[in-house]
Amino acid sequence: QKEVEQNSGPLSVPEGAIASLNCTYSDRGSQSFFWYRQYSGKSPELIMFIYSNGDKEDGRFTAQLNKASQYVSLLIRDSQPSDSATYLCAVNPVGNQFYFGTGTSLTVIP
Amino acid sequence: SQTIHQWPATLVQPVGSPLSLECTVEGTSNPNLYWYRQAAGRGLQLLFYSVGIGQISSEVPQNLSASRPQDRQFILSSKKLLLSDSGFYLCAWIGGETGAGYGYTFGSGTRLTVV
């Protein structure tokens, strides 16, 4: 079983719509959760992190965490073509080890 | 502010040739440093991490090695490259600009193609 699983997509949404990206993880003791955006040919860029159950909002981005269900999601409101990228979910159980999902490719159609 | 530098950006090397990729961090001291590899269509794979000068932990047995000769310098090496070493190599450290929490900040990456 993979440590972190994401739907590989591709996910396509029209401009202005809400994009919903999902991630599940296997280590119930995981404490920290991160979302990275990776444009084609570029390195990942941290866009959101969340530690506590519930929602965390930052501009058009909302991260949602449910530790009981071992589920973390990222919502992108008012999606823009510039949001087209691969989104990586990362989980930090303890210490220095982070586990990454394989990413979900998002395309926002103008 | 803290920045992470990684070079070269792209590299094409023949099978059996040596490799040296360098990463440096500015604006911080004693950072935890990491080397990741991202193969085409696959997730990020942790190769090495270092918590201090001369301290290297290897996560995946392979023909790669890492060294940390200075506090803010991390080097990835190989004596003889294999075709399977092709990929996107990323250096990272934990920390970064305000708001990054303690997630990774990645360098710009090196695209390695072994031919």
Coordinates of C-alpha atoms in Angstrom, one line a residue:
Chain A
Q1 CA 0.0 0.0 0.0
K2 CA 1.3 3.4 -1.0
E3 CA 1.9 5.9 1.8
V4 CA 0.2 8.7 0.0
E5 CA -2.3 8.3 -2.8
Q6 CA -3.8 10.8 -5.1
N7 CA -6.0 10.6 -8.2
S8 CA -3.6 11.0 -11.1
G9 CA -6.2 12.7 -13.2
P10 CA -6.0 14.5 -15.4
L11 CA -8.6 16.8 -13.9
S12 CA -10.2 19.4 -16.2
V13 CA -12.3 22.3 -15.0
P14 CA -13.6 25.4 -16.7
E15 CA -12.3 28.8 -15.7
G16 CA -14.0 30.2 -12.7
A17 CA -15.1 26.7 -11.4
I18 CA -13.9 25.0 -8.2
A19 CA -11.2 22.4 -8.6
S20 CA -11.2 19.7 -5.9
L21 CA -8.0 17.6 -5.4
N22 CA -8.0 14.7 -3.0
C23 CA -5.3 12.8 -1.1
T24 CA -5.4 9.8 1.3
Y25 CA -2.6 8.6 3.5
S26 CA -1.8 5.4 5.3
D27 CA 0.1 6.4 8.4
R28 CA -2.5 7.3 11.0
G29 CA 0.1 9.0 13.1
S30 CA 0.9 11.6 10.5
Q31 CA 1.0 15.2 11.8
S32 CA 1.6 17.6 9.0
F33 CA 0.2 17.8 5.5
F34 CA 1.3 19.9 2.6
W35 CA 0.2 20.8 -0.9
Y36 CA 2.7 21.6 -3.6
R37 CA 2.1 23.0 -7.1
Q38 CA 4.5 21.9 -9.9
Y39 CA 4.4 23.5 -13.3
S40 CA 5.7 21.5 -16.1
G41 CA 9.5 21.3 -16.1
K42 CA 9.7 23.3 -12.8
S43 CA 10.3 22.3 -9.2
P44 CA 7.5 22.0 -6.7
E45 CA 6.3 25.1 -4.9
L46 CA 4.6 24.9 -1.5
I47 CA 1.2 26.5 -1.6
M48 CA -0.6 25.2 1.6
F49 CA 0.1 23.4 4.8
I50 CA -2.3 22.2 7.4
Y51 CA -1.8 20.5 10.8
S52 CA -5.2 20.5 12.5
N53 CA -8.5 18.9 11.5
G54 CA -10.8 21.2 9.6
D55 CA -10.4 23.8 7.0
K56 CA -7.6 26.3 6.3
E57 CA -8.1 29.1 3.8
D58 CA -5.5 31.2 2.0
G59 CA -6.9 33.3 -0.8
R60 CA -8.5 31.1 -3.4
F61 CA -7.1 28.0 -1.8
T62 CA -8.6 25.9 1.0
A63 CA -7.0 22.9 2.5
Q64 CA -9.2 20.4 4.4
L65 CA -8.0 17.8 6.8
N66 CA -9.8 14.8 8.3
K67 CA -7.4 12.7 10.4
A68 CA -10.1 10.2 11.3
S69 CA -10.6 9.4 7.6
Q70 CA -7.0 9.9 6.8
Y71 CA -8.0 12.3 4.1
V72 CA -6.7 15.7 3.0
S73 CA -8.0 17.8 0.1
L74 CA -7.3 21.1 -1.7
L75 CA -10.0 23.2 -3.1
I76 CA -9.2 25.9 -5.6
R77 CA -12.0 28.5 -6.0
D78 CA -12.4 30.7 -9.1
S79 CA -9.9 28.5 -11.0
Q80 CA -7.7 30.3 -13.4
P81 CA -5.7 29.0 -16.4
S82 CA -2.5 29.9 -14.4
D83 CA -3.6 27.2 -11.9
S84 CA -3.0 24.5 -14.5
A85 CA -0.3 22.4 -13.0
T86 CA 0.4 19.1 -11.2
Y87 CA -0.5 19.2 -7.5
L88 CA 1.5 17.1 -5.1
C89 CA 0.2 16.0 -1.7
A90 CA 2.9 15.5 1.0
V91 CA 2.6 13.9 4.4
N92 CA 5.1 14.2 7.3
P93 CA 4.6 11.4 9.9
V94 CA 7.5 12.3 12.1
G95 CA 11.1 13.4 11.9
N96 CA 12.7 14.1 8.5
Q97 CA 10.7 11.8 6.3
F98 CA 8.1 13.2 4.0
Y99 CA 6.0 11.0 1.7
F100 CA 4.7 12.4 -1.6
G101 CA 1.9 11.3 -3.8
T102 CA 2.4 11.0 -7.5
G103 CA 0.4 14.2 -8.1
T104 CA -2.8 15.2 -9.8
S105 CA -2.7 17.0 -13.1
L106 CA -5.1 19.9 -13.3
T107 CA -6.1 21.8 -16.5
V108 CA -8.2 24.9 -16.3
I109 CA -9.9 25.5 -19.5
P110 CA -10.4 29.2 -20.5
Chain B
S1 CA 16.0 36.1 2.8
Q2 CA 16.7 32.4 2.4
T3 CA 17.5 31.1 -1.1
I4 CA 18.5 27.7 -2.4
H5 CA 20.7 27.4 -5.5
Q6 CA 21.0 24.3 -7.6
W7 CA 23.1 23.6 -10.8
P8 CA 23.4 22.8 -13.5
A9 CA 19.8 23.1 -14.8
T10 CA 20.1 20.4 -17.4
L11 CA 22.7 17.8 -18.0
V12 CA 23.1 15.1 -20.7
Q13 CA 25.6 12.4 -19.7
P14 CA 26.7 9.1 -21.3
V15 CA 26.2 5.8 -19.5
G16 CA 29.2 5.1 -17.3
S17 CA 30.3 8.7 -16.9
P18 CA 30.6 10.4 -13.5
L19 CA 28.1 12.9 -12.0
S20 CA 28.3 15.8 -9.6
L21 CA 25.3 18.0 -8.8
E22 CA 25.7 20.9 -6.3
C23 CA 23.2 22.6 -4.0
T24 CA 23.8 25.6 -1.8
V25 CA 21.6 27.4 0.6
E26 CA 21.9 31.0 1.6
G27 CA 20.4 33.0 4.5
T28 CA 20.3 30.2 7.0
S29 CA 22.7 28.1 9.1
N30 CA 22.7 24.4 9.8
P31 CA 19.8 23.5 7.5
N32 CA 18.5 20.0 7.0
L33 CA 19.2 19.3 3.4
Y34 CA 17.7 16.7 1.1
W35 CA 18.2 15.2 -2.4
Y36 CA 15.1 13.9 -4.2
R37 CA 14.6 12.4 -7.6
Q38 CA 11.5 12.6 -9.7
A39 CA 11.4 10.1 -12.6
A40 CA 9.0 10.7 -15.5
G41 CA 5.4 10.0 -14.4
R42 CA 6.5 9.0 -10.9
G43 CA 6.5 10.6 -7.5
L44 CA 9.3 12.2 -5.6
Q45 CA 11.8 9.7 -4.2
L46 CA 14.0 10.7 -1.3
L47 CA 17.6 9.8 -2.0
F48 CA 19.6 11.3 0.8
Y49 CA 19.3 13.7 3.7
S50 CA 21.7 15.5 5.9
V51 CA 21.3 17.2 9.3
G52 CA 24.8 18.5 9.4
I53 CA 28.3 18.6 8.0
G54 CA 29.5 15.1 7.2
Q55 CA 26.2 13.6 8.2
I56 CA 24.5 11.7 5.4
S57 CA 21.6 9.3 5.6
S58 CA 20.8 7.2 2.5
E59 CA 17.2 6.2 1.9
V60 CA 17.7 4.1 -1.3
P61 CA 20.6 1.8 -2.1
Q62 CA 22.0 2.7 -5.5
N63 CA 25.1 3.9 -7.3
L64 CA 24.6 7.5 -6.1
S65 CA 26.3 9.1 -3.1
A66 CA 26.0 12.4 -1.3
S67 CA 28.4 14.6 0.7
R68 CA 28.1 17.7 2.8
P69 CA 31.5 19.3 2.9
Q70 CA 30.2 22.7 4.2
D71 CA 27.2 23.7 6.3
R72 CA 25.2 25.0 3.4
Q73 CA 26.5 22.8 0.6
F74 CA 25.1 19.5 -0.4
I75 CA 26.6 17.4 -3.3
L76 CA 25.1 14.5 -5.2
S77 CA 27.6 12.3 -7.0
S78 CA 28.0 9.1 -9.0
K79 CA 31.1 7.3 -10.3
K80 CA 29.3 5.6 -13.1
L81 CA 25.9 6.6 -14.3
L82 CA 23.2 4.2 -15.4
L83 CA 20.3 4.8 -17.8
S84 CA 18.0 4.4 -14.8
D85 CA 19.6 7.4 -13.2
S86 CA 17.8 9.7 -15.6
G87 CA 15.3 12.0 -13.9
F88 CA 14.7 15.4 -12.3
Y89 CA 16.9 15.9 -9.3
L90 CA 15.8 18.3 -6.6
C91 CA 17.6 19.7 -3.6
A92 CA 15.5 20.8 -0.8
W93 CA 15.6 22.2 2.7
I94 CA 13.1 22.5 5.4
G95 CA 12.0 26.0 6.0
G96 CA 11.9 29.1 3.8
E97 CA 9.9 32.2 3.6
T98 CA 7.3 33.1 6.3
G99 CA 4.3 31.0 5.9
A100 CA 6.1 28.0 4.6
G101 CA 5.7 26.2 7.9
Y102 CA 8.3 23.6 8.0
G103 CA 7.6 22.1 4.6
Y104 CA 10.3 21.8 2.0
T105 CA 11.6 24.6 -0.1
F106 CA 13.0 23.1 -3.3
G107 CA 15.8 24.3 -5.6
S108 CA 15.1 24.8 -9.3
G109 CA 16.2 21.2 -10.1
T110 CA 18.6 19.5 -12.5
R111 CA 17.1 17.6 -15.4
L112 CA 19.5 14.7 -16.0
T113 CA 19.4 12.5 -19.1
V114 CA 21.7 9.6 -19.3
V115 CA 22.2 8.4 -22.9

